[in-house]
mmCIF file of C-alpha atoms in Angstrom:
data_model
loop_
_atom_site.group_PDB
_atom_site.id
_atom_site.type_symbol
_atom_site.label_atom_id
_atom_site.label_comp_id
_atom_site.label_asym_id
_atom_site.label_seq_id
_atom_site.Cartn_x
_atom_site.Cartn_y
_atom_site.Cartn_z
ATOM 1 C CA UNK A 1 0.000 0.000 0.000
ATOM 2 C CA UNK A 2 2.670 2.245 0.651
ATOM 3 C CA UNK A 3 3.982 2.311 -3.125
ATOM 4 C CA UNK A 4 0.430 3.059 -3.733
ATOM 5 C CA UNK A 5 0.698 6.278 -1.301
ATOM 6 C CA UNK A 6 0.729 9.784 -3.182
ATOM 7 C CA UNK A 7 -0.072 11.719 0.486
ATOM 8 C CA UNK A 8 3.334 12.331 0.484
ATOM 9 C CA UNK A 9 3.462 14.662 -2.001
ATOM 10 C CA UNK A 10 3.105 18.477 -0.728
ATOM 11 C CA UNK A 11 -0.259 19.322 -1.319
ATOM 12 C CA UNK A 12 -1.876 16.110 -2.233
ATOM 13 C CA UNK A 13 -4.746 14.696 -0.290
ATOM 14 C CA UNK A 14 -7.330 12.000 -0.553
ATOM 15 C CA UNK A 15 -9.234 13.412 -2.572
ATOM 16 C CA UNK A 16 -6.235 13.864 -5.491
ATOM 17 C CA UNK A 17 -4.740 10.831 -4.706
ATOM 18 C CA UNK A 18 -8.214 8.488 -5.234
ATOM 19 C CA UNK A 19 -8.067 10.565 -8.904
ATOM 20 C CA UNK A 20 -4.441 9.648 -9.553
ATOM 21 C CA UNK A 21 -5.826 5.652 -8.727
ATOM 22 C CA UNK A 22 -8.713 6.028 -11.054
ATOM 23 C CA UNK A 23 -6.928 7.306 -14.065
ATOM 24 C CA UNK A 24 -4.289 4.673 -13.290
ATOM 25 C CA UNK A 25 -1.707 5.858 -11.654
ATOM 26 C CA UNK A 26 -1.947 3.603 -8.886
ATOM 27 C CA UNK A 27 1.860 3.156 -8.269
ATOM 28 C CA UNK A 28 4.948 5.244 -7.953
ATOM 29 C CA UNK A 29 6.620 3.334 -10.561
ATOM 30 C CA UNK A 30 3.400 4.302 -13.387
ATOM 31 C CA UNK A 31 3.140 7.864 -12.053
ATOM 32 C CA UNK A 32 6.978 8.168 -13.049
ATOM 33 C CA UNK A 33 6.428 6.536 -16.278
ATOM 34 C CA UNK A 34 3.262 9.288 -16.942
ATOM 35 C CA UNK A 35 4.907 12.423 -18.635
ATOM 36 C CA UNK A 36 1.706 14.232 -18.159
ATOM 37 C CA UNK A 37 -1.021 14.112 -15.625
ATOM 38 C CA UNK A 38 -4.130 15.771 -16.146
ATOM 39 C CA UNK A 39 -4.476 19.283 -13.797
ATOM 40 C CA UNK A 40 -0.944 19.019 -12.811
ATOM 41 C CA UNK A 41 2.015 21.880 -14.666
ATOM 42 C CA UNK A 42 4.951 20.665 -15.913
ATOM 43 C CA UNK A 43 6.980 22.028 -12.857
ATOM 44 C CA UNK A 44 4.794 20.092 -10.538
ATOM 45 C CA UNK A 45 5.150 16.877 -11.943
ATOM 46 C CA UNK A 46 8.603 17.295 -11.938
ATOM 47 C CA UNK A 47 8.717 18.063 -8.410
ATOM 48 C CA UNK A 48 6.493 14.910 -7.821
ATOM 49 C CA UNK A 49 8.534 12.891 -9.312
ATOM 50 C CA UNK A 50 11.374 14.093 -7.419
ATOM 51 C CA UNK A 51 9.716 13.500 -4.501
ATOM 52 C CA UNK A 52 8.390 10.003 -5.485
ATOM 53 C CA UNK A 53 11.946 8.707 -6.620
ATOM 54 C CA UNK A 54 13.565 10.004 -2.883
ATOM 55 C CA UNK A 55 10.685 8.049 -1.083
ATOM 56 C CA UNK A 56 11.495 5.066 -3.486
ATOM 57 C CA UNK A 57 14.829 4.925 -2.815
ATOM 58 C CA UNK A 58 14.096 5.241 0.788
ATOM 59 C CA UNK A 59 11.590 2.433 0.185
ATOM 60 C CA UNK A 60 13.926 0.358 -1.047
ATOM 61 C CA UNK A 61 16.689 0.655 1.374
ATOM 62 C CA UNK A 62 14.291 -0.129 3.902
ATOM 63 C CA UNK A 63 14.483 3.210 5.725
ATOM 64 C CA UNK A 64 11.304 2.954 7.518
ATOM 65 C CA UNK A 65 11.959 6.130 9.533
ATOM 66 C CA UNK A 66 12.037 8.678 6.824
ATOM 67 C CA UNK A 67 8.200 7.943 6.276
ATOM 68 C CA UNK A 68 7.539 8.640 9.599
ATOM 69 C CA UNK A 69 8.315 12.141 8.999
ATOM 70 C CA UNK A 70 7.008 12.300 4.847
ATOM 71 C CA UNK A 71 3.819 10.217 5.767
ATOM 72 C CA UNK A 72 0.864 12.128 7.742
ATOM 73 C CA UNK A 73 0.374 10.278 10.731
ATOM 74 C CA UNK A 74 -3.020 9.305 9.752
ATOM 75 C CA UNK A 75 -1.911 7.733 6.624
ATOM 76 C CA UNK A 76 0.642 5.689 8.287
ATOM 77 C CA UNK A 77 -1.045 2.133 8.306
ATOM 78 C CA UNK A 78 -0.020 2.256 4.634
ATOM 79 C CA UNK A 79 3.365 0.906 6.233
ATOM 80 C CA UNK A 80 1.858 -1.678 7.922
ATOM 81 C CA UNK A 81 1.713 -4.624 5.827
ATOM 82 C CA UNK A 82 5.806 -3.659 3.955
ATOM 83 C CA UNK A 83 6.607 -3.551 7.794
ATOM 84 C CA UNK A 84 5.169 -5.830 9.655
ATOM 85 C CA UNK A 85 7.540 -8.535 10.540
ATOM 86 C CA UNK A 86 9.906 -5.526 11.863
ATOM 87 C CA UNK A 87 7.061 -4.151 14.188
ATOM 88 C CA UNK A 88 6.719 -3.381 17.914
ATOM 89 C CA UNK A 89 3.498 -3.677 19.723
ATOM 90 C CA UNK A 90 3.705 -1.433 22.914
ATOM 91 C CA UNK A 91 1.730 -0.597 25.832
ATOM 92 C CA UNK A 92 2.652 0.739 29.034
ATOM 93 C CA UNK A 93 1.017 0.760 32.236
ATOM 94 C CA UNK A 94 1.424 3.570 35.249
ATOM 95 C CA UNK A 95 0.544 3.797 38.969
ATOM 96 C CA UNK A 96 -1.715 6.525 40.910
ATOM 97 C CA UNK A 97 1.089 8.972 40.550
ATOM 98 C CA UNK A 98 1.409 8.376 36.615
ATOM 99 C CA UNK A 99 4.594 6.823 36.919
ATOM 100 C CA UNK A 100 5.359 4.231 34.765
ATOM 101 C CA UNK A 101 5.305 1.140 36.375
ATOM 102 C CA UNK A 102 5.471 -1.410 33.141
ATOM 103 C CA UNK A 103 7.230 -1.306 29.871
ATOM 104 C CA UNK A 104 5.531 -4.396 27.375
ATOM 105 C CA UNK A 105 7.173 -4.941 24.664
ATOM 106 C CA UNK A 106 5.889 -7.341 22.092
ATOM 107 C CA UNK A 107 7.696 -8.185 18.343
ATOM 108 C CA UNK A 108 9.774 -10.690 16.420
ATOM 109 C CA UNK A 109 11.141 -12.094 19.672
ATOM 110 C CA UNK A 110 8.109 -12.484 21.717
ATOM 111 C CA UNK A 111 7.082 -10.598 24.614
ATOM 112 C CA UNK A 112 9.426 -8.412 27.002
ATOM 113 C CA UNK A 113 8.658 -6.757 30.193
ATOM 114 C CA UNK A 114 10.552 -4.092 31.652
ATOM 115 C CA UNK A 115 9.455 -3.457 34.789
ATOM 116 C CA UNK A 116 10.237 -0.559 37.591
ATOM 117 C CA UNK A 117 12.979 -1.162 39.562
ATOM 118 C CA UNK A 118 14.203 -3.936 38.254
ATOM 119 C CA UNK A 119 14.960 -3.981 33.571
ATOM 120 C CA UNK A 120 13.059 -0.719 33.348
ATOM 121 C CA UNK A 121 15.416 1.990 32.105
ATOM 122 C CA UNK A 122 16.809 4.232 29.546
ATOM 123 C CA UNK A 123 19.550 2.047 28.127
ATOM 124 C CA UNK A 124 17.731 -1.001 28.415
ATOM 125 C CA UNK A 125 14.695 0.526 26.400
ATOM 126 C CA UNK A 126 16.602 1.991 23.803
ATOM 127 C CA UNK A 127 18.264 -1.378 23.189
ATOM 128 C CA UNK A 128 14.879 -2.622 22.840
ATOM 129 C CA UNK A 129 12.968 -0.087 20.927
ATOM 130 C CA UNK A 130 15.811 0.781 18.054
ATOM 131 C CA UNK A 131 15.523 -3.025 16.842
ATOM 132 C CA UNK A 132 12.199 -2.402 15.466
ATOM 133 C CA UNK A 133 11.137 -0.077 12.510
ATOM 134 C CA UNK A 134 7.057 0.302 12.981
ATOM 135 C CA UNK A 135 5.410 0.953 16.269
ATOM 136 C CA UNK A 136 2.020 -0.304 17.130
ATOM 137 C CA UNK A 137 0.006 1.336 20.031
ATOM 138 C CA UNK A 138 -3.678 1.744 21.503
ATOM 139 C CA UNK A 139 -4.064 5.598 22.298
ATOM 140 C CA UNK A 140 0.021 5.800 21.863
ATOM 141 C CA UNK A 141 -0.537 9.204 20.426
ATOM 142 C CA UNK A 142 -2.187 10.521 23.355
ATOM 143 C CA UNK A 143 -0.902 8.463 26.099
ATOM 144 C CA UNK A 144 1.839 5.913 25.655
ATOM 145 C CA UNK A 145 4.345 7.829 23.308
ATOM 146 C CA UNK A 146 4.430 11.163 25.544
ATOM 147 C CA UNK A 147 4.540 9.431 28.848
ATOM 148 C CA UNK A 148 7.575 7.738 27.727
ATOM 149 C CA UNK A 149 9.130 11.195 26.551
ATOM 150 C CA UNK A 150 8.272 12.810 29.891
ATOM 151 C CA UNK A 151 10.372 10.065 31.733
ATOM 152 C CA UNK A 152 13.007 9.025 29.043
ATOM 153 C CA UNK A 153 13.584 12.413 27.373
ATOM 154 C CA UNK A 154 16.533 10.593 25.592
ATOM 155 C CA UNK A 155 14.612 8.353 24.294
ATOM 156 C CA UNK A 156 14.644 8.172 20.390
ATOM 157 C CA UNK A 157 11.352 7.130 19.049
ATOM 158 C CA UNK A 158 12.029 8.081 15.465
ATOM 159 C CA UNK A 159 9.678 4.911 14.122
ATOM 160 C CA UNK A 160 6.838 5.432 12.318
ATOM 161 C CA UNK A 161 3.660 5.121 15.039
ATOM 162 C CA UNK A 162 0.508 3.629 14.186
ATOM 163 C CA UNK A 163 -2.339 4.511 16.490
ATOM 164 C CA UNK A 164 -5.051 1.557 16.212
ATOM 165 C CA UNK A 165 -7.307 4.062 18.389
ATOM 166 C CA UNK A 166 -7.374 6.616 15.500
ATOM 167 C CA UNK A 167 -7.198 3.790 12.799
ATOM 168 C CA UNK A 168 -10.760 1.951 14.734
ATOM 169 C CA UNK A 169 -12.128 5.404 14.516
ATOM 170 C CA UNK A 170 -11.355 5.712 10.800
ATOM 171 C CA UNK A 171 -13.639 2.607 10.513
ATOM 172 C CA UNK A 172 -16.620 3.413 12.585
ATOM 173 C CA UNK A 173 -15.975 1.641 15.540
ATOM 174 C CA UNK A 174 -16.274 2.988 19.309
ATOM 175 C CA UNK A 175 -14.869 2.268 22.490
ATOM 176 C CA UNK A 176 -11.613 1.241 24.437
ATOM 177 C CA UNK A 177 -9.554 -1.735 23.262
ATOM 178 C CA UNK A 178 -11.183 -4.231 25.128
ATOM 179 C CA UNK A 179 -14.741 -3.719 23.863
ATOM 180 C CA UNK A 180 -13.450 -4.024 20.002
ATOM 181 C CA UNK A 181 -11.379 -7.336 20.794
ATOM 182 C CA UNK A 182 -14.714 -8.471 21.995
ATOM 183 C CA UNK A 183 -16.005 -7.141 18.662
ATOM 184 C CA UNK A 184 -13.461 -8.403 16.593
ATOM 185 C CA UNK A 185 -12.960 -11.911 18.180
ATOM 186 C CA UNK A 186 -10.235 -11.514 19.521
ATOM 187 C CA UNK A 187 -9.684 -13.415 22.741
ATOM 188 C CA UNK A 188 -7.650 -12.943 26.364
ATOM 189 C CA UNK A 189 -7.973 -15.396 29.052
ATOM 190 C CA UNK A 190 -10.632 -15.473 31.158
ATOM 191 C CA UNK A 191 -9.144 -13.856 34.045
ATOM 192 C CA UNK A 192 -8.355 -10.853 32.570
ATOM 193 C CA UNK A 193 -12.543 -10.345 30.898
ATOM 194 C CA UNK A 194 -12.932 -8.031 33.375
ATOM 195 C CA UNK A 195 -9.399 -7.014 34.195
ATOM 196 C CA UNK A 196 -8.986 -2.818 33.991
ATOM 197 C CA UNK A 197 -6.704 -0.365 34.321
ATOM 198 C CA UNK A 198 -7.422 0.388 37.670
ATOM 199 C CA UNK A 199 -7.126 -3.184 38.782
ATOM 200 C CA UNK A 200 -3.376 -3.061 36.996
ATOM 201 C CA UNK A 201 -2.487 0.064 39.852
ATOM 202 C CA UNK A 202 -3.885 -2.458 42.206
ATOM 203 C CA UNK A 203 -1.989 -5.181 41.735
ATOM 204 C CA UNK A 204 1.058 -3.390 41.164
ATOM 205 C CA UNK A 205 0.553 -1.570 44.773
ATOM 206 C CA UNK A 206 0.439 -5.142 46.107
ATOM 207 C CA UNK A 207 3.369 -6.285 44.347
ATOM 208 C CA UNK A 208 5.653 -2.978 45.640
ATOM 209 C CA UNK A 209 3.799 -2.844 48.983
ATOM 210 C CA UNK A 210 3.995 -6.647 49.897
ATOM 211 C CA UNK A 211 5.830 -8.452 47.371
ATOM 212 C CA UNK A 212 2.649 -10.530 45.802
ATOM 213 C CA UNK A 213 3.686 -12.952 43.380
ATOM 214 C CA UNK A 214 0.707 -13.351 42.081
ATOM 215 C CA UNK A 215 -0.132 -9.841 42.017
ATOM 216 C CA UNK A 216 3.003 -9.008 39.545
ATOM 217 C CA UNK A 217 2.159 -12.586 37.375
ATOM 218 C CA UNK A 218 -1.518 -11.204 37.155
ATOM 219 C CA UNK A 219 -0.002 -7.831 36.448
ATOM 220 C CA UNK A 220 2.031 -8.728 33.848
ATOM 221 C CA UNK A 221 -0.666 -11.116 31.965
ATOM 222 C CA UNK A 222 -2.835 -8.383 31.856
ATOM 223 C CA UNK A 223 -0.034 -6.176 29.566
ATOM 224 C CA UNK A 224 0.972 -9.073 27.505
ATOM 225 C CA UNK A 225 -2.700 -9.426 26.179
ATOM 226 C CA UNK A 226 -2.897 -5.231 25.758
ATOM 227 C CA UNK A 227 0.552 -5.991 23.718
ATOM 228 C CA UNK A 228 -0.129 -9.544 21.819
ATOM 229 C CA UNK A 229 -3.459 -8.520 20.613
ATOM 230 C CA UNK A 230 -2.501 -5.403 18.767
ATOM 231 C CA UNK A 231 -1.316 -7.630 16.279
ATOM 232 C CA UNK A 232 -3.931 -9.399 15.076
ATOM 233 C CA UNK A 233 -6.781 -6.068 15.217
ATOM 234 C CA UNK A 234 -3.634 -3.979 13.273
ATOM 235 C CA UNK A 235 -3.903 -6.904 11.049
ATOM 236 C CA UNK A 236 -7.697 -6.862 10.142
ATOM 237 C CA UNK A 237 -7.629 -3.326 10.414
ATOM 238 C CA UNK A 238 -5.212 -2.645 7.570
ATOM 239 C CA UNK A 239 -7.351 -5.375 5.293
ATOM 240 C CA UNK A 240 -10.100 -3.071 5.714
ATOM 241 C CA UNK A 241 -8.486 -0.067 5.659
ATOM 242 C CA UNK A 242 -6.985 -1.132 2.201
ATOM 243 C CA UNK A 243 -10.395 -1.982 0.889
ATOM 244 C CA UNK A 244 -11.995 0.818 2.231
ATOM 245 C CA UNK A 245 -9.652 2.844 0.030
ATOM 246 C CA UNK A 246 -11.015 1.882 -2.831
ATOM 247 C CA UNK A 247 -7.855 1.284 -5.024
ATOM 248 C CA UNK A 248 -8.910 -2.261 -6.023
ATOM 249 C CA UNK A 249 -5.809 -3.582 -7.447
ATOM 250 C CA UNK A 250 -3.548 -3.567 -4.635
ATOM 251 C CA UNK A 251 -3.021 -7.188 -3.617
ATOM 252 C CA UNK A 252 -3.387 -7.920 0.149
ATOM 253 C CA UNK A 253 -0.719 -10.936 1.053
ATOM 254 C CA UNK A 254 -1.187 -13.192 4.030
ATOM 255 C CA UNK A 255 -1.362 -13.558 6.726
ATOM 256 C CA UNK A 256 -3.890 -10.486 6.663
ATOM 257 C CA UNK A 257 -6.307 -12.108 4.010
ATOM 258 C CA UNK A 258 -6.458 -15.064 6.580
ATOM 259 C CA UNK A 259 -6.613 -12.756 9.419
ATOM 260 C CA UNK A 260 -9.400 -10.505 7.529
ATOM 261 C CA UNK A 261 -11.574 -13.903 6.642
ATOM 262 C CA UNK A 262 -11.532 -14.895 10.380
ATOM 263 C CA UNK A 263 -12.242 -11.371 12.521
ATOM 264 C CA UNK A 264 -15.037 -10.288 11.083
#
């Protein structure tokens, strides 16, 4: 989808872009090879196409962090699918005081917790966040992301950021991440149905205050799900966004056809 992305170009929208698709010009590579394009001057396609060829080159040298800065950050699922393997699913949980309490971390390698006071710091988190070119949140935008700039103000988060909060909205649905698993089909285990935020500053005030094991385990369960389950709702979502689009003839590869057939 990304190749098929002409937001990039200064003063194109959606509205342009879905005319470029209809007269044809539904890829980089066929807008270059298009000397002319209807309602566009000679100077302008020429600066297009300079801009096209620099994001191409960028595309193919796998520089996922220049389109975080040439993509609007509402157009930024485009990257999904080209980047998915070398995503990070994050969420992050706080206590009464808004102090982060829990780093998860979930990618390539499985799930990581950094916790406070123990693998929760700036080193460690930079180690973990710079392997990974996309990142996934839930309300990351507005929540996630500039919590972890107030406390790691060194911390580069360069990646492009996809916000499944604004993408859900984009398709019509309401509510916190929780109700649209339930919509979507999209499972946790059965003690964390009814598991909140508020019960995650409980149990980690029982873990600090009086060392409960099972307090931290439950704790911890709770942020895995809120991590491993961004994957498979980014997945349907970017099926549907892509459809939604209307530009028929770009080809959606699995596992997100499979994933698209089966959350419904």
């Amino acid at each position: 989808m990304i190749t098929s992305t002409f937001c990039l170009l200064p003063g194109v929208g959606v509205r342009t872009e879905c005319r470029f698709w209809r007269e044809g010009l539904s890829r980089w590579d066929r807008f270059l090879a298009t000397r002319e394009v209807q309602g566009i001057s000679a100077d302008r396609k020429a600066l297009f196409d300079d801009r096209i060829a620099e994001a191409r080159e960028h595309h193919t040298q796998d520089d996922s962090r220049y389109f975080a800065k040439a993509v609007p950050p509402r157009h930024q699922w485009r990257l999904y699918e080209w980047l998915r393997e070398r995503a990070l699913y994050l969420d992050i949980e706080t206590d009464s005081f808004g102090q982060i309490t829990v780093v998860g971390l979930y990618g390539r390698d499985g799930y990581t917790a950094l916790v406070q006071g123990e693998s929760l710091g700036l080193i460690r988190l930079r180690e973990e966040v710079s392997r990974y070119d996309l990142l996934v949140t839930f309300c990351g935008s507005t929540f996630d992301l500039p919590m972890l700039r107030a406390h790691f103000p060194d911390l580069p988060l360069e990646q492009p950021h996809i916000d499944l909060c604004g993408v859900s909205r984009q398709l019509g649905y309401r509510g916190g991440l929780k109700a649209i698993e339930r919509r979507m089909g999209i499972e946790r285990a059965e003690a964390l149905h009814d598991f909140t935020g508020q019960d995650a500053v409980r149990q980690w005030n029982r873990w600090r205050h009086q060392r409960d094991e099972d307090a931290r385990r439950l704790l911890l369960a709770y942020n895995e799900a809120d991590c491993v389950n961004l994957q498979p709702l980014a997945d349907a979502f970017y099926c549907r966004l892509v459809q939604a689009s209307g530009l028929g003839d770009v080809p959606v590869g699995e596992p997100f056809r499979q994933r698209y057939t089966r959350l419904r």
